[in-house]
Tab-separated table of C-alpha atoms in Angstrom:
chain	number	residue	atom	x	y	z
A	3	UNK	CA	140.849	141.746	78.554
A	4	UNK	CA	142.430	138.975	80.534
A	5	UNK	CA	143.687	141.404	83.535
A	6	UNK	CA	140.284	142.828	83.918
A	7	UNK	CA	138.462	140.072	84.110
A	8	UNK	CA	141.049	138.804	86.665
A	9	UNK	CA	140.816	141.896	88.634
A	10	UNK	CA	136.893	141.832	88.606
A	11	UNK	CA	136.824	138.031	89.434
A	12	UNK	CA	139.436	138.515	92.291
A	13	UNK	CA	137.258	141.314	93.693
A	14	UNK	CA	134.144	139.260	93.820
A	15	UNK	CA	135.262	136.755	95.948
A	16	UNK	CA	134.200	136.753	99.667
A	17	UNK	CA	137.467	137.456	100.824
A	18	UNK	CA	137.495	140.887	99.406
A	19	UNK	CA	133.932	141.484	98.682
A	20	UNK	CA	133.179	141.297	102.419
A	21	UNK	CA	136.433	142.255	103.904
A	22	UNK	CA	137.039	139.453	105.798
A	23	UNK	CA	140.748	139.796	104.886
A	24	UNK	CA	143.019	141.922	107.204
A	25	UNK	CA	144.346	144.383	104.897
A	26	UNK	CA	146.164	147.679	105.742
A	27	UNK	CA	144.257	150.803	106.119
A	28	UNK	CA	144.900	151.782	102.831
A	29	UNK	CA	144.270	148.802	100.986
A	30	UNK	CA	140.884	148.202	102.693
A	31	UNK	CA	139.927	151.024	100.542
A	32	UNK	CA	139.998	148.890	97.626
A	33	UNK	CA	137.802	146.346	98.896
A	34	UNK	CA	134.363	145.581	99.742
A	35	UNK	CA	130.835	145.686	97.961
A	36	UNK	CA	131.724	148.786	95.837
A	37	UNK	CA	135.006	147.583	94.884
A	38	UNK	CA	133.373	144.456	93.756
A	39	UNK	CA	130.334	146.497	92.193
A	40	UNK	CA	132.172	149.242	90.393
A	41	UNK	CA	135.339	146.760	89.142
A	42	UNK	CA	131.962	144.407	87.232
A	43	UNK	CA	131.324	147.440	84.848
A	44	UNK	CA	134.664	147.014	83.526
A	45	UNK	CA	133.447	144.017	81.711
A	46	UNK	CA	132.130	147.609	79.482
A	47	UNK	CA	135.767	147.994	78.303
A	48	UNK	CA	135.963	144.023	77.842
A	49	UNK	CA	133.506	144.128	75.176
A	50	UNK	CA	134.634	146.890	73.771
A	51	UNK	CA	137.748	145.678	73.149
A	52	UNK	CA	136.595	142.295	72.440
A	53	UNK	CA	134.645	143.755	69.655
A	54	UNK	CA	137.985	145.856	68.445
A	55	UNK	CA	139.600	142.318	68.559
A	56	UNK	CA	137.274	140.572	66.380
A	57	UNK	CA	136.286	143.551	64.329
A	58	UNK	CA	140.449	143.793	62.585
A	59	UNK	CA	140.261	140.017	61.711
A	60	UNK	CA	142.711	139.466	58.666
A	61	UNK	CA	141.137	136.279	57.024
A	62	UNK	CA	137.857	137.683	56.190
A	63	UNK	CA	136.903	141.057	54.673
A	64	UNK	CA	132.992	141.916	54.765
A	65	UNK	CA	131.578	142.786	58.349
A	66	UNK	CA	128.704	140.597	57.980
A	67	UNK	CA	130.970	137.750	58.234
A	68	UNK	CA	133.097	138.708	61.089
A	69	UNK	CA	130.473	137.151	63.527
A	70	UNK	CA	131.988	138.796	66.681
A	71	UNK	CA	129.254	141.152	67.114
A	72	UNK	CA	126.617	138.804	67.174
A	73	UNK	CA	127.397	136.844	70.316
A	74	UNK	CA	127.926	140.467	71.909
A	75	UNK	CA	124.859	142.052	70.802
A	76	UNK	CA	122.687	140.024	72.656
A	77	UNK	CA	124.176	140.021	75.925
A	78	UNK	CA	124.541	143.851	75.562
A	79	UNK	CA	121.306	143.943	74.668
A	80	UNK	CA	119.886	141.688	77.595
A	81	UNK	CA	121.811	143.884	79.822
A	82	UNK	CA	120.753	147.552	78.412
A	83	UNK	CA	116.561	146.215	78.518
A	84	UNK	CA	117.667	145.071	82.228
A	85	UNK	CA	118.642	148.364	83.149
A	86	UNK	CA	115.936	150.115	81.257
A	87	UNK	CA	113.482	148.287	82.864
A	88	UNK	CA	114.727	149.134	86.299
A	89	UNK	CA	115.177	152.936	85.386
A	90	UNK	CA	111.374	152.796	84.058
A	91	UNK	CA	109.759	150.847	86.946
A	92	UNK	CA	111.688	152.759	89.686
A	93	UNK	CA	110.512	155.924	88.341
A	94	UNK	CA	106.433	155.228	88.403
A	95	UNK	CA	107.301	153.723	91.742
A	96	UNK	CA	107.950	156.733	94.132
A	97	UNK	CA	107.939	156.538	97.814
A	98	UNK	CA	107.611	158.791	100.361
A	99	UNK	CA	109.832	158.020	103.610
A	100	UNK	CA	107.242	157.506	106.677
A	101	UNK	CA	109.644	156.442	109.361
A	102	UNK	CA	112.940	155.679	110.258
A	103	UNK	CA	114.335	153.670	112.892
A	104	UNK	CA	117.858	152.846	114.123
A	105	UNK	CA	117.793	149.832	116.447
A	106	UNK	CA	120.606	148.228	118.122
A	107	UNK	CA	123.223	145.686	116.368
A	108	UNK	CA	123.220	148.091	113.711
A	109	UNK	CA	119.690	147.453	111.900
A	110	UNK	CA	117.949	150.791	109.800
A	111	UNK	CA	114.277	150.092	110.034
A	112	UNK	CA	112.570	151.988	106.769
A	113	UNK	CA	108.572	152.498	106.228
A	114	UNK	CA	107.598	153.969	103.367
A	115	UNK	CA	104.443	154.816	101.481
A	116	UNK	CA	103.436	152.038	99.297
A	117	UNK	CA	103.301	152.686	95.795
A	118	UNK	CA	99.858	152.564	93.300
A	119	UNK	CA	99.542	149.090	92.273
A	120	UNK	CA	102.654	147.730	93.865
A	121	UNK	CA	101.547	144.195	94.924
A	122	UNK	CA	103.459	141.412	96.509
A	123	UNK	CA	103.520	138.279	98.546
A	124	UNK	CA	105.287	138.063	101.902
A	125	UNK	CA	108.727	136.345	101.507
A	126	UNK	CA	109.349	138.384	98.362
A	127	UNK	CA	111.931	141.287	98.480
A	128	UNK	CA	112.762	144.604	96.185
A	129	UNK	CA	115.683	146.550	95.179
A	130	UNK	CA	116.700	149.319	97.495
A	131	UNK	CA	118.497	152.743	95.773
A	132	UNK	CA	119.914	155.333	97.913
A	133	UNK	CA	121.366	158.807	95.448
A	134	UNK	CA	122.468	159.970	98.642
A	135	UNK	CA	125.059	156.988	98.804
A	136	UNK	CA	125.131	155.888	95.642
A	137	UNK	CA	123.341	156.778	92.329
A	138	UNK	CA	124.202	153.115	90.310
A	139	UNK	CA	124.019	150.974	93.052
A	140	UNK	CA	120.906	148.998	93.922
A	141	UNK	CA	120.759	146.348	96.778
A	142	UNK	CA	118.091	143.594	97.633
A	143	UNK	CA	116.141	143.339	100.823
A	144	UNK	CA	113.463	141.662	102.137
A	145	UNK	CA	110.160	142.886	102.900
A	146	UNK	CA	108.839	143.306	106.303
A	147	UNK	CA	105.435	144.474	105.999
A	148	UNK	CA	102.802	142.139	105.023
A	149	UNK	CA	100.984	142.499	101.615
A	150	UNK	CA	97.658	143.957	103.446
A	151	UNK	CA	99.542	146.708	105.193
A	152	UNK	CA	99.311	150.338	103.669
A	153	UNK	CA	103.312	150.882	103.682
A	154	UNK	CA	106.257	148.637	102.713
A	155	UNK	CA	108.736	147.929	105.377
A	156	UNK	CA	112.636	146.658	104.906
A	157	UNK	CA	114.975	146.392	107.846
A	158	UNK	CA	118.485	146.491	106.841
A	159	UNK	CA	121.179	145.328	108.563
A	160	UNK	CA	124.652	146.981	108.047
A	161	UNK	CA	127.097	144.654	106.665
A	162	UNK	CA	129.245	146.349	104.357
A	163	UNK	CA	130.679	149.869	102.917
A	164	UNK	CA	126.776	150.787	101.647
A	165	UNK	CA	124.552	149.603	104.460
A	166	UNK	CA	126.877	151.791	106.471
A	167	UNK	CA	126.423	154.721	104.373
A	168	UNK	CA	123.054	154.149	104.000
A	169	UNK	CA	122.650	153.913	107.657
A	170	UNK	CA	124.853	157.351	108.423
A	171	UNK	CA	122.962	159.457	105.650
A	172	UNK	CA	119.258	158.352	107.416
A	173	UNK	CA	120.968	158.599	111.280
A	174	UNK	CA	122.040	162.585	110.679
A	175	UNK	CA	118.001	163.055	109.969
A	176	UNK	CA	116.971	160.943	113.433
A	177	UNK	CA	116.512	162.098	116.901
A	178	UNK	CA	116.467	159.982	120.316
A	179	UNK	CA	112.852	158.795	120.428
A	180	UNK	CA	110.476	159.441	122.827
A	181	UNK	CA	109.286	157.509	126.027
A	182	UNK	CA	107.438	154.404	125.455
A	183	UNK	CA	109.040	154.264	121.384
A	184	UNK	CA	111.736	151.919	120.733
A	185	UNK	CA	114.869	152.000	118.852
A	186	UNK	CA	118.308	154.026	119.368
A	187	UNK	CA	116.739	156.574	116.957
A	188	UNK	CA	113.597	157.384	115.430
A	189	UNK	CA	112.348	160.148	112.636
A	190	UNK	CA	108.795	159.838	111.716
A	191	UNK	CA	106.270	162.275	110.052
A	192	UNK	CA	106.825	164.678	107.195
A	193	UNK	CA	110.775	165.484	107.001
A	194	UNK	CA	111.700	166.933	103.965
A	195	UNK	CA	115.042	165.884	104.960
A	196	UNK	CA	115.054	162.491	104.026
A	197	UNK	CA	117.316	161.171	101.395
A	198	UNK	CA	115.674	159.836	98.679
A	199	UNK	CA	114.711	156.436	98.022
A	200	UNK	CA	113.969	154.175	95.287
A	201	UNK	CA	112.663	150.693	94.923
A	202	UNK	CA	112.575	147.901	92.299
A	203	UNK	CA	110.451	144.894	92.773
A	204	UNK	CA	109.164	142.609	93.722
A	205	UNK	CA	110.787	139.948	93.241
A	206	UNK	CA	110.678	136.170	93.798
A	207	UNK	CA	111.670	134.096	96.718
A	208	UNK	CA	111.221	130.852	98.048
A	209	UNK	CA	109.385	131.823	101.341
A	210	UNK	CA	106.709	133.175	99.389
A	211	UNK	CA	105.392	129.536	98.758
A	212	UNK	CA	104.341	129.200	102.260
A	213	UNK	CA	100.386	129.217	101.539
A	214	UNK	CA	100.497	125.595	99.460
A	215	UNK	CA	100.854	124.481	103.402
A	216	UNK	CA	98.357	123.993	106.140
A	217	UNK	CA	101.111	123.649	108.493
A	218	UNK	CA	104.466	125.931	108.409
A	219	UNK	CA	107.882	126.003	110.321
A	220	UNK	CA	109.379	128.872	109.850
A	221	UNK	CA	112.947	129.606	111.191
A	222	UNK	CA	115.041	133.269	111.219
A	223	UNK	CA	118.620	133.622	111.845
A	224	UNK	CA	119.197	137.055	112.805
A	225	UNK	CA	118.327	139.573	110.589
A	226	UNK	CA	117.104	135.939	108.287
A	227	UNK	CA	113.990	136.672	110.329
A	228	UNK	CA	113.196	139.493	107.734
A	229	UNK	CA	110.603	137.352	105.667
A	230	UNK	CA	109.342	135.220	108.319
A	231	UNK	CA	108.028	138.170	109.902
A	232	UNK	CA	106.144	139.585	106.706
A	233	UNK	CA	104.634	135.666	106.847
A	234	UNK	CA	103.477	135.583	110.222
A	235	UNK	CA	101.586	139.499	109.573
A	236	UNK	CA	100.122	137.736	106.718
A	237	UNK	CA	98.935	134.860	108.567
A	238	UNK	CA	97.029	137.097	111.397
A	239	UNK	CA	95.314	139.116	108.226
A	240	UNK	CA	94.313	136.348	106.654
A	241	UNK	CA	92.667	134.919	109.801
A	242	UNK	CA	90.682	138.254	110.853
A	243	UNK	CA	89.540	138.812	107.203
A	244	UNK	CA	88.311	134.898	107.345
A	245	UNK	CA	86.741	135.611	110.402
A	246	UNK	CA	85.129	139.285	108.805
A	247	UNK	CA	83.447	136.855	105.921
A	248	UNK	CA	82.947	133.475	107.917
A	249	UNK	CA	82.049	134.464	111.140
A	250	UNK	CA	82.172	131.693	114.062
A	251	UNK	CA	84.220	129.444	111.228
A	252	UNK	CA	87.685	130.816	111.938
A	253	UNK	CA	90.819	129.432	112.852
A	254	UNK	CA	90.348	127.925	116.901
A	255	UNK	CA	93.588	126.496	118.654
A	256	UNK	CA	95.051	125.610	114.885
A	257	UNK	CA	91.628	123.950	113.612
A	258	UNK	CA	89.864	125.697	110.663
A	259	UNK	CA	86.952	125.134	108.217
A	260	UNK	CA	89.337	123.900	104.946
A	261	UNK	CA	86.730	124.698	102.611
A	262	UNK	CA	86.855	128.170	103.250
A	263	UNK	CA	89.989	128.783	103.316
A	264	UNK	CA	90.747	126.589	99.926
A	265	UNK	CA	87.999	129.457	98.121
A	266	UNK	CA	89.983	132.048	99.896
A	267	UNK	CA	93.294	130.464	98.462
A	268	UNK	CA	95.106	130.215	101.904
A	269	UNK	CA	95.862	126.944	103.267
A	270	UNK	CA	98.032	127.486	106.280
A	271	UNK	CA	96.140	126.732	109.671
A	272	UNK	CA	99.285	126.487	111.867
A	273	UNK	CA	102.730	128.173	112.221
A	274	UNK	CA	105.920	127.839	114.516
A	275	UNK	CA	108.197	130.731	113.940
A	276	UNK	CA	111.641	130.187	115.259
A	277	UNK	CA	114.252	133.411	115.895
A	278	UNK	CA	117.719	132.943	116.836
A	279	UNK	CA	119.894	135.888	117.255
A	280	UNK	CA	123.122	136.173	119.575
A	281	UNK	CA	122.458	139.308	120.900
A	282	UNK	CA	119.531	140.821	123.546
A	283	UNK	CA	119.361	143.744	121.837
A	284	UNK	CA	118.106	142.106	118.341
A	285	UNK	CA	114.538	141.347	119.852
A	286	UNK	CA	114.454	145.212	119.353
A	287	UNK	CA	113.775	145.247	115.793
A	288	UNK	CA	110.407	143.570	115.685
A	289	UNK	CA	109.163	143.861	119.432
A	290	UNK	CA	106.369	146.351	118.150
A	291	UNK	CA	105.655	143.357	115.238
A	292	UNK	CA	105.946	140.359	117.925
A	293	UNK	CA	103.409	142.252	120.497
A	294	UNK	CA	101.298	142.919	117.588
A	295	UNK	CA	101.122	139.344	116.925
A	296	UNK	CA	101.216	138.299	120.558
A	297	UNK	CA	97.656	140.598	121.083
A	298	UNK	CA	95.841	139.481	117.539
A	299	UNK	CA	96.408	135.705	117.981
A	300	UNK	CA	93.657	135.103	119.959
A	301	UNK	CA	93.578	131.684	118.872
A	302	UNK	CA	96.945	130.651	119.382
A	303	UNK	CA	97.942	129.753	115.450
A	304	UNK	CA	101.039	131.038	115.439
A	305	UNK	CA	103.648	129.794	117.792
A	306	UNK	CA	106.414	132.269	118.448
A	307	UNK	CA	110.251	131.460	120.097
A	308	UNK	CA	112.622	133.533	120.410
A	309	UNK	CA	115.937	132.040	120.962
A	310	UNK	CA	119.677	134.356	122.652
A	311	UNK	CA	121.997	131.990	121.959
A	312	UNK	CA	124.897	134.517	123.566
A	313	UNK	CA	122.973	133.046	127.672
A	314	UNK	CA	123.958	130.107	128.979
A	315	UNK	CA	121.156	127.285	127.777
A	316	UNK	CA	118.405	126.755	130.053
A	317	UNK	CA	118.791	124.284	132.889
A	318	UNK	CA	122.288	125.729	133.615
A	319	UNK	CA	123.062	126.618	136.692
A	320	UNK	CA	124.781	129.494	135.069
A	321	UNK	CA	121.540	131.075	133.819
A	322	UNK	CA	119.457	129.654	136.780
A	323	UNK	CA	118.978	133.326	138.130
A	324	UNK	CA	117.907	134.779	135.128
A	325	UNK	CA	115.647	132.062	133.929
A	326	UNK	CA	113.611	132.368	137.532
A	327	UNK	CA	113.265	136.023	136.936
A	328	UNK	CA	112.967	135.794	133.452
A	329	UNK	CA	109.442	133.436	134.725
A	330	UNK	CA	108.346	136.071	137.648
A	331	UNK	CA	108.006	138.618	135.589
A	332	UNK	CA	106.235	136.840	132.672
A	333	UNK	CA	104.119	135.636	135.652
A	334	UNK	CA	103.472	139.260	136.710
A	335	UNK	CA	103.618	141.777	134.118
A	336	UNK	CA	102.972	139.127	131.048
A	337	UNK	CA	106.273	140.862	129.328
A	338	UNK	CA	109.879	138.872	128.974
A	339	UNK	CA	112.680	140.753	130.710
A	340	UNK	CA	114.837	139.624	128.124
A	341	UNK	CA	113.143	140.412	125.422
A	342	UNK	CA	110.593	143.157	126.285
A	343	UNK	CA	107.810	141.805	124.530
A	344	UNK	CA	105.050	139.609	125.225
A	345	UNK	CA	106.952	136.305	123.897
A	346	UNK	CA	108.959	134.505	126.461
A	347	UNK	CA	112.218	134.177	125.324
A	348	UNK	CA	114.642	130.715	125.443
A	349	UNK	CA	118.490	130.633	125.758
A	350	UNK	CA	121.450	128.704	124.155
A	351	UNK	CA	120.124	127.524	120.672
A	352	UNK	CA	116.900	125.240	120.149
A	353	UNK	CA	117.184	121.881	119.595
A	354	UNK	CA	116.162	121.373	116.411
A	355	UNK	CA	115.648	117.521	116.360
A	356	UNK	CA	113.045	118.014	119.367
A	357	UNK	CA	111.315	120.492	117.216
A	358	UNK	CA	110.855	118.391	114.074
A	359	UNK	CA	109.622	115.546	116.727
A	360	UNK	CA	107.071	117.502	118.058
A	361	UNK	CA	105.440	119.153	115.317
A	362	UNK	CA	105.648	115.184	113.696
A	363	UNK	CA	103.897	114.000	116.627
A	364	UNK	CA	101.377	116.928	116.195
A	365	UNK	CA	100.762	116.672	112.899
A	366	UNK	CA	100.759	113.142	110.950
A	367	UNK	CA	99.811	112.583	107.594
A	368	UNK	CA	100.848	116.101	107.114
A	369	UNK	CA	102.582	118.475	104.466
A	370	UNK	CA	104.949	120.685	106.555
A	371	UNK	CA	106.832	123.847	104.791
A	372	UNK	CA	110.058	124.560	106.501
A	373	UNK	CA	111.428	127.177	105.432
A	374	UNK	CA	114.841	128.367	106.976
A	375	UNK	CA	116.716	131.768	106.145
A	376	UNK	CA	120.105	133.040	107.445
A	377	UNK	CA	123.748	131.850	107.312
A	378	UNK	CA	124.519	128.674	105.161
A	379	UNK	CA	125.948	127.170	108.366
A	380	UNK	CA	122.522	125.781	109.940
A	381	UNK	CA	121.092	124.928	106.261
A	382	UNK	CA	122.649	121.506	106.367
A	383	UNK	CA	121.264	120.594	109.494
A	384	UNK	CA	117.631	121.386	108.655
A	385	UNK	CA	117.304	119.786	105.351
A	386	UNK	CA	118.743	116.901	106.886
A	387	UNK	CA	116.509	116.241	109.534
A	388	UNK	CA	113.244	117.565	107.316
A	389	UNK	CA	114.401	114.098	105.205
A	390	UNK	CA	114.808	111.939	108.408
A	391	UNK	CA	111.648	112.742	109.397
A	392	UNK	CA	110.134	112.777	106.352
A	393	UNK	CA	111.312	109.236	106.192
A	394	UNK	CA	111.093	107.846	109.973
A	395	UNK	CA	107.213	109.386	110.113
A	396	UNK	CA	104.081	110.007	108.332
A	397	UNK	CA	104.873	113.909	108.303
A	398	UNK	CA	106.544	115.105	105.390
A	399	UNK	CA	108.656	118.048	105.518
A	400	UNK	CA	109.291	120.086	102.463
A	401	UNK	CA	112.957	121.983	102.884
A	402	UNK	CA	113.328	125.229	101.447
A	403	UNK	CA	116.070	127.718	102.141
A	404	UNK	CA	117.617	131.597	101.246
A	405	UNK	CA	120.754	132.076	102.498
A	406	UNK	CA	122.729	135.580	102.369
């Protein structure tokens, strides 16, 4: 019992889990997510054989008081309704695959038909199962699409043996898309060659706590941006169906009627989304969803930044070129060159002190909701300057983070 819960516990830290050790070929076989997935279902032969152990005890002689088997049976039992439940709620959820997407740095874009009665809040995510890659194996994600949309939309990044898979099995059905489409490849339509999927959820997260705000910093790291996105399409429905029941009342230049919105339940009036990502060709995977935005927001509410931390920061006379271009063409054709959407992009990486200032100095005597998620590595950073100026101002900023 003692060597396979060493081997499972060995295999589940991040050194092999995510293969950031460098292995031989052969042994890098043994590693990652299914490695670490598969080797936890040994804990199967642990109770097994921890109920064998207890089960031959010599000092006592009726089985009711060999007590073994009751601090298994309800963990085993926990477990078995766990996996029920999934089975069961997987099965009356069926989805039909509406489009696929491959976009550069790796990301699978998936829309699928949204199931009867499957209702969520935007921040939330769901269980993804693939039988093409695996039958047992189910993996979170977070949803894209906003609760009002007639699909549900995850964007998946590939990160490890599965995501890879994943993203092969759905890139065999794809073909280069057409003019004016984006992505490296697209499938879209009724292709009875789609792998099957299945989905569990949703599920709980802390983003989805961003309507107890009027005001709302929201900040992405890479493919972090995931929920933030499904928050900002949520904000631009809420506003047009406000502005469908109180017409002339609506949201102008951040300003709203409070009542209204209170009897509505949705607070927020304002929102600064932040995305950093290192490469140019990330701004790809929501340009359709960021000129979407860019046209609705009449009323300037939302406050978009992109952020490509791999260019020299502005002011440089490194990226001097680029950033005067990068302005004549936004001058022009009202599209970034960098990104190829409507929202003018920044370089290096923002400073985050001058954006807590700002929206302070824009907002006093107000609740803020920042709500960060990415890479542990910035998380420090935020929370601690959400305190400072929680402290130093009358703002108050209310931290809240996911990391993966």
């Amino acid at each position: 019992m003692v060597v396979l819960m060493a081997i499972a516990f060995t295999l589940a830290t991040p050194w092999f889990r995510r293969n950031k050790l460098n292995l031989p070929k052969f042994l890098k076989k043994l590693t990652g997510f299914n490695a670490f997935w598969y080797s936890h279902h040994l804990f199967i032969i642990v109770y097994t054989l921890l109920i064998v152990h207890g089960y031959y005890l010599y000092l006592t002689k009726t089985w009711y008081q060999k007590t073994t088997w009751m601090y298994v049976a309800v963990p085993v039992i926990l477990y078995t309704c766990e996996r029920l439940t999934r089975a069961f709620r997987s099965s009356i959820k069926a989805v039909k695959i509406l489009k696929v997407a491959v976009y550069p740095g790796n990301v699978l874009s998936l829309h699928m038909s949204k199931p009867q009665g499957f209702k969520y809040k935007s921040g939330q995510y769901m269980f993804v199962n693939c039988s093409a890659v695996s039958q047992f194996e189910w993996h979170p994600f977070s949803i894209t699409s906003a609760p009002g949309d007639d699909y549900v939309s995850v964007h998946i990044r590939t990160l490890g043996d599965w995501t890879r898979q994943l993203k092969t099995v759905f890139s065999e059905v794809c073909q280069p898309p057409a003019a004016g489409k984006s992505g490296l490849l697209r499938a879209e339509g009724d292709n009875t060659s789609f792998p099957k999927i299945l989905i569990d959820g949703p599920y709980g997260a802390p983003a989805q706590d961003y309507k107890k705000y009027d005001v709302v910093l929201l900040v992405g790291l890479g493919i972090g941006a995931t929920p933030m996105i499904s928050i900002v399409k949520d904000i631009i429905n809420n506003m047009r169906m406000e502005d469908d029941s109180f017409p002339g009342s609506g949201l102008e230049n951040g300003n709203y009627n409070n009542n209204n919105n209170k009897s509505k339940g949705f607070k927020t009036r304002k929102a600064y989304f932040y995305w950093v990502t290192r490469e140019q060709g990330s701004f790809e995977w929501f340009k359709g969803i960021m000129n979407e935005v860019a046209e609705m927001d009449e009323k300037r509410v939302i406050e978009l930044h992109n952020y490509c931390t791999s260019v020299y920061e502005e002011g440089d006379a490194r990226s001097a070129l680029i950033t005067m271009l990068q302005s004549l063409h936004h001058a022009k054709n009202g599209v970034d060159v960098v990104s190829g959407t409507r929202v003018k992009s920044h370089f290096a990486k923002p400073n985050w002190r001058q954006v807590y200032k700002k929206i302070a100095l824009h907002h006093p005597d107000t609740k803020i909701g920042v709500f960060y998620c990415g890479a542990p590595a910035l998380t420090k950073e935020l929370r601690q300057l959400a305190s400072d100026f929680s402290h130093k101002t009358s703002t108050k900023f209310e931290f809240h983070k996911e990391n993966f």
